[in-house]
Coordinates of C-alpha atoms and ligand atoms in Angstrom, one line a residue:
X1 CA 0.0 0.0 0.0
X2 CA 1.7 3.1 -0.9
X3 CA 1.3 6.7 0.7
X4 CA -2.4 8.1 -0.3
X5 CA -1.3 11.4 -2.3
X6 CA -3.1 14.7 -1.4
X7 CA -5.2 14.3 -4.6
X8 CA -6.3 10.7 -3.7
X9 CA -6.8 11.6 -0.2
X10 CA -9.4 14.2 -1.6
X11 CA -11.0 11.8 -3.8
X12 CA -13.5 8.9 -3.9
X13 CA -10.6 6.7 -4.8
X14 CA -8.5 7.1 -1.9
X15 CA -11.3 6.6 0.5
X16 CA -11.6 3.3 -1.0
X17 CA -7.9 2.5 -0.8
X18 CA -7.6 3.6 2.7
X19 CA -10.2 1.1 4.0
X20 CA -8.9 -1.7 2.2
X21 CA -5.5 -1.0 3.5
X22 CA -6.7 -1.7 7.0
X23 CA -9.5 -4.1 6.2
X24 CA -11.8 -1.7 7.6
X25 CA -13.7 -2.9 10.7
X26 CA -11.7 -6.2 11.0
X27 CA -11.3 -5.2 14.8
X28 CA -14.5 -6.8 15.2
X29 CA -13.5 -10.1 16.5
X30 CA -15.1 -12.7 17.7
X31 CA -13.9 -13.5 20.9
X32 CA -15.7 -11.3 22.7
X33 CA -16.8 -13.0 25.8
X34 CA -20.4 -12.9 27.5
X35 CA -19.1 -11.5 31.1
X36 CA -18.3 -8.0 29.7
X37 CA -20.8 -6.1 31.2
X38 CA -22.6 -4.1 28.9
X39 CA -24.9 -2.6 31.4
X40 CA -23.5 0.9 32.0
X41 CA -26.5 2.9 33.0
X42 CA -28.2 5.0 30.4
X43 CA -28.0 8.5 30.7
X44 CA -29.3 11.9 29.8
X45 CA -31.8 11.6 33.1
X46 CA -33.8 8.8 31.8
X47 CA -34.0 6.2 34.0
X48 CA -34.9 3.3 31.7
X49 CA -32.7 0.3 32.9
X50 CA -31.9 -1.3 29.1
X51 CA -31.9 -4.6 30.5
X52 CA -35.8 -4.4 31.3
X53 CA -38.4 -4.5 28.8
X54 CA -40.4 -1.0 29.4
X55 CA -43.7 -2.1 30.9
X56 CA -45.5 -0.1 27.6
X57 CA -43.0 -2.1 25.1
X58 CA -45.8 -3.5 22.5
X59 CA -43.2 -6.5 21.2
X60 CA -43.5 -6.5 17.5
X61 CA -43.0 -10.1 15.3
X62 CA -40.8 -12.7 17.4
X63 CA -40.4 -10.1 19.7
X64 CA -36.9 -9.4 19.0
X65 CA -37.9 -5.6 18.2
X66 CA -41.0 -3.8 20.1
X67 CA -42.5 -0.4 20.0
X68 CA -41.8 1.4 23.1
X69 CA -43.4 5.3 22.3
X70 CA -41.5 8.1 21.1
X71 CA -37.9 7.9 21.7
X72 CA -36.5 9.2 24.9
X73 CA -33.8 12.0 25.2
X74 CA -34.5 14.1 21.7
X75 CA -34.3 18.0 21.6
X76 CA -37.0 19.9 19.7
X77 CA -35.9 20.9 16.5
X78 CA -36.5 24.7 16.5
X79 CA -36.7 27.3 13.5
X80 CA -33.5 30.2 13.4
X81 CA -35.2 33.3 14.5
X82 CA -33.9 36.1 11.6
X83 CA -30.3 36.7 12.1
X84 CA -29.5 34.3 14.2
X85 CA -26.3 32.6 14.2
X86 CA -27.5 28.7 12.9
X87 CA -26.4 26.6 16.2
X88 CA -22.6 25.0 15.1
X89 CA -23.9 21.1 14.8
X90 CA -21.4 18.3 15.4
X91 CA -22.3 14.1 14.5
X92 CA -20.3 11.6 15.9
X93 CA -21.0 8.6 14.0
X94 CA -19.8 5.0 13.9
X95 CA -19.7 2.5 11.7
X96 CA -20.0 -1.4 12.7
X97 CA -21.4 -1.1 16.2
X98 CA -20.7 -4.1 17.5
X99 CA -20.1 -5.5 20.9
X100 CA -16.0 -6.2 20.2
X101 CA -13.9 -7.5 22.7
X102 CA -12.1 -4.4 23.4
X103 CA -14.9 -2.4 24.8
X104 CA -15.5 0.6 22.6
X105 CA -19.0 0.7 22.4
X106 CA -19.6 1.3 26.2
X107 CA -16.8 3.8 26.6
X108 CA -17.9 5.9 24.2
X109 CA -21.5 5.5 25.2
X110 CA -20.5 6.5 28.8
X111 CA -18.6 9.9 27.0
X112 CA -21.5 10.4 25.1
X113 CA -23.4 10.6 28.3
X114 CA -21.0 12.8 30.1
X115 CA -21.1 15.2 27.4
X116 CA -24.5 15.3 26.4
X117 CA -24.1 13.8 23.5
X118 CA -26.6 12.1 20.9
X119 CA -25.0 9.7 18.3
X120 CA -25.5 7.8 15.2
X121 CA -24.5 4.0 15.2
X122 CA -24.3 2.4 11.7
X123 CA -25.2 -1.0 12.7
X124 CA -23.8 -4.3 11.0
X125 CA -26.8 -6.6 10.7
X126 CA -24.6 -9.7 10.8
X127 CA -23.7 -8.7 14.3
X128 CA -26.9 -9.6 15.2
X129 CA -26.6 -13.4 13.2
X130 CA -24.8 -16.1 14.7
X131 CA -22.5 -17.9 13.4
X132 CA -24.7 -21.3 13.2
X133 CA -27.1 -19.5 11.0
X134 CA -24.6 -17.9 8.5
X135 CA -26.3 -19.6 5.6
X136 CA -29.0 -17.2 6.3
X137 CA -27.2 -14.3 4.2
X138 CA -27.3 -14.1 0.5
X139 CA -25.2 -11.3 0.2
X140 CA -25.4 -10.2 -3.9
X141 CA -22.7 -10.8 -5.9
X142 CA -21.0 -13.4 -3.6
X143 CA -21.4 -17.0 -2.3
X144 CA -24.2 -17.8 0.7
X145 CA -23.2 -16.8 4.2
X146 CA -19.6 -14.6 2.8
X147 CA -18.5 -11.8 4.4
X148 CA -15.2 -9.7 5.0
X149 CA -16.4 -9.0 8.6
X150 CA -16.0 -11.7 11.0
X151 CA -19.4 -12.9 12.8
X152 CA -19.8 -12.1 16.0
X153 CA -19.8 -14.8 18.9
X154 CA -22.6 -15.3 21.1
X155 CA -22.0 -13.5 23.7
X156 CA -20.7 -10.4 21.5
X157 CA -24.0 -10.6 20.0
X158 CA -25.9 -10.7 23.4
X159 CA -23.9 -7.7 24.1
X160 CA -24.3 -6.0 20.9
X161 CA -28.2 -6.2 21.6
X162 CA -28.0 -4.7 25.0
X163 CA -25.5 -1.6 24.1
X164 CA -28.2 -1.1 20.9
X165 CA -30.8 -0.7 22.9
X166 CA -28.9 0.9 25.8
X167 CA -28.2 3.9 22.9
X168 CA -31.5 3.9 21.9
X169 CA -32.7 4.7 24.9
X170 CA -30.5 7.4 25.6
X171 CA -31.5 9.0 22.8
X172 CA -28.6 8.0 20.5
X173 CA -29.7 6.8 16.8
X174 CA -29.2 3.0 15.3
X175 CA -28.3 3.1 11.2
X176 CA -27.3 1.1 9.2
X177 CA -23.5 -0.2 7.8
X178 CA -25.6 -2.9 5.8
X179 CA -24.2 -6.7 6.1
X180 CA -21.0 -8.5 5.0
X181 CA -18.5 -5.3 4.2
X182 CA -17.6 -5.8 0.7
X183 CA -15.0 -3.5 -0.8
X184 CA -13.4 -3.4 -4.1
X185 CA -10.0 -1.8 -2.3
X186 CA -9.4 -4.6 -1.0
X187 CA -6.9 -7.3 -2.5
X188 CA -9.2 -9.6 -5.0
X189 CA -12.1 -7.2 -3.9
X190 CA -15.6 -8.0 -4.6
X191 CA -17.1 -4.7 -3.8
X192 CA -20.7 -3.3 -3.2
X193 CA -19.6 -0.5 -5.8
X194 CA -20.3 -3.4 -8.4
X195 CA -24.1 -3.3 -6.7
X196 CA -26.7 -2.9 -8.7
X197 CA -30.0 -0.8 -6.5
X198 CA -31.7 -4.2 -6.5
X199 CA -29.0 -5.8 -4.7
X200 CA -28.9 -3.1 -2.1
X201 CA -32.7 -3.8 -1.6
X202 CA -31.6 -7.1 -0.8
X203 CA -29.0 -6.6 1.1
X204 CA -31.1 -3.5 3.1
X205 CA -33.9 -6.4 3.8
X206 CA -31.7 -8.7 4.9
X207 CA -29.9 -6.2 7.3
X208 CA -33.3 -5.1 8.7
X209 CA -34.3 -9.0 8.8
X210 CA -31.4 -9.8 11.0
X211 CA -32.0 -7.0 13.7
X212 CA -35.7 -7.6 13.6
X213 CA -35.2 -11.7 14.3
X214 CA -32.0 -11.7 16.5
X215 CA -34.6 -13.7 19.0
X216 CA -35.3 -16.8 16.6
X217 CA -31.9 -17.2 15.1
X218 CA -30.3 -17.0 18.6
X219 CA -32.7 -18.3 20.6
X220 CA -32.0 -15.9 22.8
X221 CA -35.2 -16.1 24.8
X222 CA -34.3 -13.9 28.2
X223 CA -33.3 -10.8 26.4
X224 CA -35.7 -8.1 26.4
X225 CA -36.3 -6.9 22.9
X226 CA -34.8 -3.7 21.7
X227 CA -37.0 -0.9 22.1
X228 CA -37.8 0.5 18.7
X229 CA -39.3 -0.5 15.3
X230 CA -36.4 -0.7 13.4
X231 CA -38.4 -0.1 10.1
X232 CA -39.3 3.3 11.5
X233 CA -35.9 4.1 13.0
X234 CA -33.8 3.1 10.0
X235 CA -33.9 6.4 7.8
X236 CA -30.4 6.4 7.0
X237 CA -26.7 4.4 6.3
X238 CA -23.1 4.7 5.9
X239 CA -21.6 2.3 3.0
X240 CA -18.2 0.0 3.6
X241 CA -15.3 2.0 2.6
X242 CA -18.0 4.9 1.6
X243 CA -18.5 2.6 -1.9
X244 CA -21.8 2.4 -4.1
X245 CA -23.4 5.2 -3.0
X246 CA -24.9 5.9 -6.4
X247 CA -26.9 3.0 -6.7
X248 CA -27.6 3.0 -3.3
X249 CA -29.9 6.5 -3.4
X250 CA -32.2 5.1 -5.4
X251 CA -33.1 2.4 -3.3
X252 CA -32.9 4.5 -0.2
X253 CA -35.4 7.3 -1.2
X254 CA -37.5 4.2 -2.5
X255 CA -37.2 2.7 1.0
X256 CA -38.5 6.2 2.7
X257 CA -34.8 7.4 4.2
X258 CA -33.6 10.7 5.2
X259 CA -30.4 10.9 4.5
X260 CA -26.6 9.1 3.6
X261 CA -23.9 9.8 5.3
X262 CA -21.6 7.3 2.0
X263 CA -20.1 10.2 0.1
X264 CA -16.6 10.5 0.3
X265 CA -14.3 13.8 0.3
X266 CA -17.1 16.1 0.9
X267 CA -16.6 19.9 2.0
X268 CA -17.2 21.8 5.0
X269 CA -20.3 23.2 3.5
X270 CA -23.7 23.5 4.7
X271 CA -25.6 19.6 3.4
X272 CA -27.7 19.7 0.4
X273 CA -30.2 17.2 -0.9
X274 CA -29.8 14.5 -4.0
X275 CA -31.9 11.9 -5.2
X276 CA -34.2 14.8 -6.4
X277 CA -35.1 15.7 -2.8
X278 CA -35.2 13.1 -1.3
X279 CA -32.4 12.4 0.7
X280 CA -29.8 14.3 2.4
X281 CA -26.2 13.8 1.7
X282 CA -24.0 13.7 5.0
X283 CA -20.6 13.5 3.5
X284 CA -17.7 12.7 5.5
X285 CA -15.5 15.8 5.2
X286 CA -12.2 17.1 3.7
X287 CA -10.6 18.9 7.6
X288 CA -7.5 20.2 7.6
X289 CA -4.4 18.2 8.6
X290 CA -1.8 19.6 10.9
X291 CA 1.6 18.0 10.1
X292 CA 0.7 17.5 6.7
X293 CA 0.8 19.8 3.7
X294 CA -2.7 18.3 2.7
X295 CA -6.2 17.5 3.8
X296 CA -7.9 14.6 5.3
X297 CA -11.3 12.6 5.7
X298 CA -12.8 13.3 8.8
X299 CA -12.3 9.2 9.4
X300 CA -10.3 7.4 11.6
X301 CA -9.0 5.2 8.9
X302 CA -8.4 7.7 6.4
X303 CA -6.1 9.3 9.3
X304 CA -4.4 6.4 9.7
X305 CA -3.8 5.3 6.1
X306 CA -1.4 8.6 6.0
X307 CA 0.2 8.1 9.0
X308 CA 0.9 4.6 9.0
X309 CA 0.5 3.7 5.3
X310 CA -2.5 1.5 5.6
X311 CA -1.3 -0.5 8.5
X312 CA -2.9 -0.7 11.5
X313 CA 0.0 -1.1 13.6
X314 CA 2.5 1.0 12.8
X315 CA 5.7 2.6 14.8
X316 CA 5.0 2.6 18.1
X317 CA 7.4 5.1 18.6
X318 CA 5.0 7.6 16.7
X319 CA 1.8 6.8 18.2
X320 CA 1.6 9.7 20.6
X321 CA 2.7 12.2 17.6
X322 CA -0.2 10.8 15.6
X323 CA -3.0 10.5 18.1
X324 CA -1.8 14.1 18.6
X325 CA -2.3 14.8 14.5
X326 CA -5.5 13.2 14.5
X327 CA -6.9 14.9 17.0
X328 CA -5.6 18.4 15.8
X329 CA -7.3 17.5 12.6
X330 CA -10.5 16.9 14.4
X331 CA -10.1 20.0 16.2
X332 CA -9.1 22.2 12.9
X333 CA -12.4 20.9 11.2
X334 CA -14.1 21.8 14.1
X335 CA -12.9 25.4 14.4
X336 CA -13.1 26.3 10.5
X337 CA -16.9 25.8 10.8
X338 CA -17.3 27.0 13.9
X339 CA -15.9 30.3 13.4
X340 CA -17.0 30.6 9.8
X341 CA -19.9 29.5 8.2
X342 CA -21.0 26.7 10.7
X343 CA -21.1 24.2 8.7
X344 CA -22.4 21.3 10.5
X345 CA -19.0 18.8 11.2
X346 CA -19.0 14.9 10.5
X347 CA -17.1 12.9 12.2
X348 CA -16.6 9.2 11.1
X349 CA -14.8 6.3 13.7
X350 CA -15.2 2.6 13.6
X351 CA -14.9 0.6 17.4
X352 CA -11.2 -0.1 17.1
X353 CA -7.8 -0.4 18.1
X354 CA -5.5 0.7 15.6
X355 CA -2.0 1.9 16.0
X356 CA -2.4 1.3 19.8
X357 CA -6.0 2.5 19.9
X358 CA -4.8 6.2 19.3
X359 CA -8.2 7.5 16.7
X360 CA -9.9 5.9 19.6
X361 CA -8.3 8.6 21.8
X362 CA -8.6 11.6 19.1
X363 CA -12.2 11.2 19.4
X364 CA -12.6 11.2 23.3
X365 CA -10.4 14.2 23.3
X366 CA -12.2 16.2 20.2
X367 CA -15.7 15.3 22.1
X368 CA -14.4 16.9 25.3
X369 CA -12.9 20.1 23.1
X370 CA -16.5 20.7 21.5
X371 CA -18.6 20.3 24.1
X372 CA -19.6 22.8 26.3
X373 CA -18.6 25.5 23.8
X374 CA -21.4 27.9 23.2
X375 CA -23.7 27.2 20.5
X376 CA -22.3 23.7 20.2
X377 CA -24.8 20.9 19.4
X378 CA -23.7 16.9 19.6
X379 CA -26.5 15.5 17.9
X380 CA -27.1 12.4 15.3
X381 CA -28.0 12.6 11.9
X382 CA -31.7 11.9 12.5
X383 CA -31.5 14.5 14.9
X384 CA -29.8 17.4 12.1
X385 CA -32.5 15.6 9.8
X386 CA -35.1 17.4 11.8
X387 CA -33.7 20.6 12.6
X388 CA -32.7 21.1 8.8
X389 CA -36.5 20.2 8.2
X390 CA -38.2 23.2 10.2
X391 CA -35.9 25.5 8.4
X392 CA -36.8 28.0 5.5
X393 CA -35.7 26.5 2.3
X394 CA -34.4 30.5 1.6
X395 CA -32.4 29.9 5.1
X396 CA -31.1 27.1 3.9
X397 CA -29.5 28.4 0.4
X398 CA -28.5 31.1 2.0
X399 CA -26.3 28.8 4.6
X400 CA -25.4 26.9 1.1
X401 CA -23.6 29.6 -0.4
X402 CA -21.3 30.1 2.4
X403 CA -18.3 28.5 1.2
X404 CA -15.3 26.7 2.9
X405 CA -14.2 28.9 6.0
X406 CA -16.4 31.8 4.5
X407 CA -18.0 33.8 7.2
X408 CA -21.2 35.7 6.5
X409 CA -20.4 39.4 5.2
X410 CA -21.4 41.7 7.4
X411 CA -22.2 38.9 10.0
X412 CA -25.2 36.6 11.0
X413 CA -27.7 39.3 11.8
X414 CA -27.2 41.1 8.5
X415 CA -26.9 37.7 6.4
X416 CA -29.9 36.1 8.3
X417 CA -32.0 39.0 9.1
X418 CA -34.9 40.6 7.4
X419 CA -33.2 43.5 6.0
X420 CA -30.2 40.9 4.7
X421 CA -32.5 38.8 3.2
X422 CA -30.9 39.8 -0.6
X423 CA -27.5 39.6 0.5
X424 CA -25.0 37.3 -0.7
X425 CA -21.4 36.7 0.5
X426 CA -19.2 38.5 -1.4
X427 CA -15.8 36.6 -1.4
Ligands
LIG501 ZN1 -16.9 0.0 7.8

């Protein structure tokens, strides 16, 4: 694997590359045992306990899923008054969200509680599918039961359950990051970029048919089921290796969603819809890259593909200078928008260890720099999906013409306000 250039960095290409380099979510292993205890309370002031069904859960099919009322811990999605600064909107989102062996899930739950947090998780449905009933996956384009993720073992699945409903209720979202993980990047790749929209219908249906029967193809018959209808809370998915988005839309807008967050090398811009309308495109985002004379992917492996050249473990001796890269890229993405043209940030991790666990870290420590900060929103995408909703549409091609690190001329109240309501940015 050779260095990713600045122009591939910036490019679908390289986003591609990058992930196969580290065979992207292979830290989900299957070893994880049954007495990790997945049970950390749920937060935000609820006080659900995830490991009892709620007494109004109304179970839906085997019982795996049930509907449970409106979601706990969501804020109201409220209109900008006229001039007013847009709120600066920041998604932690993570793709995989399984119950691996090395704990992620929980400790980043826990932050997210801390900080007052709401995330998106971008679910595998395979780590919901045990290993006895592999035969159960027809992924298109490849043999019955293949896949370039490893399934999960039983007890990482019973713990991949509780932590998805655990979020849940604490407000967090549950996505999708589809099935088996195919990618052309990697070596002899097979990849969902070959995916025609019929085969992400299947693959979609199988993913939602896994998380929806977890209780017949495990048998397990004590767990409660998780508290949402997973037709209704699936609006929206992240691709492996952020491939095939193209024939993906179609299927998604045909399926009802909201949004993708698939689109590689996007810009620090305000979203904008495709698929004629119907969906909103959450790109992951070009940030700037101290150290480097080039930009990055707001994603843990694209990080790490630069620093380490696709491996995932690379010179120890650099680790602390890289987690302290990473994390300055995080935080430069962060303050261009912030202080410009608040451009709502993306951030993309998997649960991992690479290079000694260090993206792991440059997350925790960009979470604790944005919080708190005035005007600072942590929120999922179904969450931004909302607020963008209530907005003006004029608001909202206003916000769109704000380029890269362009602030408003004249500032918010002019730009915003009634009386600026024909101005354009000027630079
Ligand atoms: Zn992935």
């Amino acid at each position: 694997m050779s260095h990713i250039s600045r122009r591939t960095v910036l490019s679908a290409t390289a986003a591609t590359a990058a992930l196969g380099a580290v065979a992207a979510c292979g830290s989900a292993t299957s070893t994880a045992g049954s007495g990790s205890d997945a049970r950390t309370p749920a937060g935000n002031g609820t006080s659900s306990d995830p490991g009892q069904p709620s007494a109004k859960a109304t179970p839906i099919g085997d019982g795996s899923t049930s509907d449970t009322g409106a979601q706990p811990n969501q804020p109201k999605p409220e209109k900008l008054k006229p001039g007013e600064q847009p709120p600066q909107f920041v998604v932690f989102s993570w793709d995989g969200a399984g119950a691996t062996d090395d704990n992620q899930f929980p400790r980043f739950l826990k932050l997210a509680e801390q900080y007052k947090a709401s995330m998106t998780f971008f679910l595998s449905g395979i780590y919901t599918l045990p290993k006895t009933k592999t035969d159960l996956y027809h992924p298109p384009q490849h043999s019955v039961g293949a896949s370039d993720i490893p399934y999960l073992s039983d007890g990482a699945i019973r713990n991949t359950i509780k932590l998805v409903s655990q979020a849940w209720l604490a407000g967090h979202e549950i996505g999708t990051h589809f099935n088996g993980h195919f990618c052309s990047s990697r070596p002899g790749g097979n990849g969902v970029n070959k995916w025609s929209s019929d085969d992400w219908q299947s693959e979609i249906d199988q993913a939602i048919s896994f998380v929806t029967n977890w209780k017949t193809n495990t048998g397990f018959a004590d767990l409660p089921p998780l508290p949402f209808d997973y037709k209704k809370e699936l609006i929206g998915g992240r691709t492996p290796c952020l491939e095939g988005q193209k024939t993906l839309l179609p299927t998604a807008a045909k399926m009802g969603w909201k949004y993708d967050a698939s689109s590689p090398g996007g810009l620090q811009m305000w979203p904008q819809k495709v698929q004629n309308g119907a969906l909103w495109d959450f790109p992951l985002q070009s940030i700037p890259f101290p150290g480097h004379t080039f930009q990055v992917l707001s994603m843990d492996y694209n990080i790490l593909a630069n620093q380490s050249a696709g491996s995932t473990k690379g010179d120890p001796g650099k680790y602390d200078t890289w987690r302290s890269e990473a994390a300055a890229a995080y935080q430069a993405g962060f303050d261009r928008a912030y202080t410009t043209n608040r451009a709502p940030f993306f951030v993309g991790n998997h649960f991992e260890q690479w290079n000694g666990g260090i993206y792991m870290d440059a997350v925790e420590a960009t979470l604790k720099y944005v919080a708190g900060k005035p005007d600072v929103r942590l929120v999922s995408f179904r969450q931004l999906v909302e607020w963008l909703e209530v907005q003006d549409d004029s608001t909202l091609r206003k916000l769109r013409t704000l380029n890269v690190g362009q602030a408003p001329t004249g500032g918010w109240n002019s730009f915003l306000g009634v009386q600026g309501a024909a101005a354009t940015p000027t630079s």
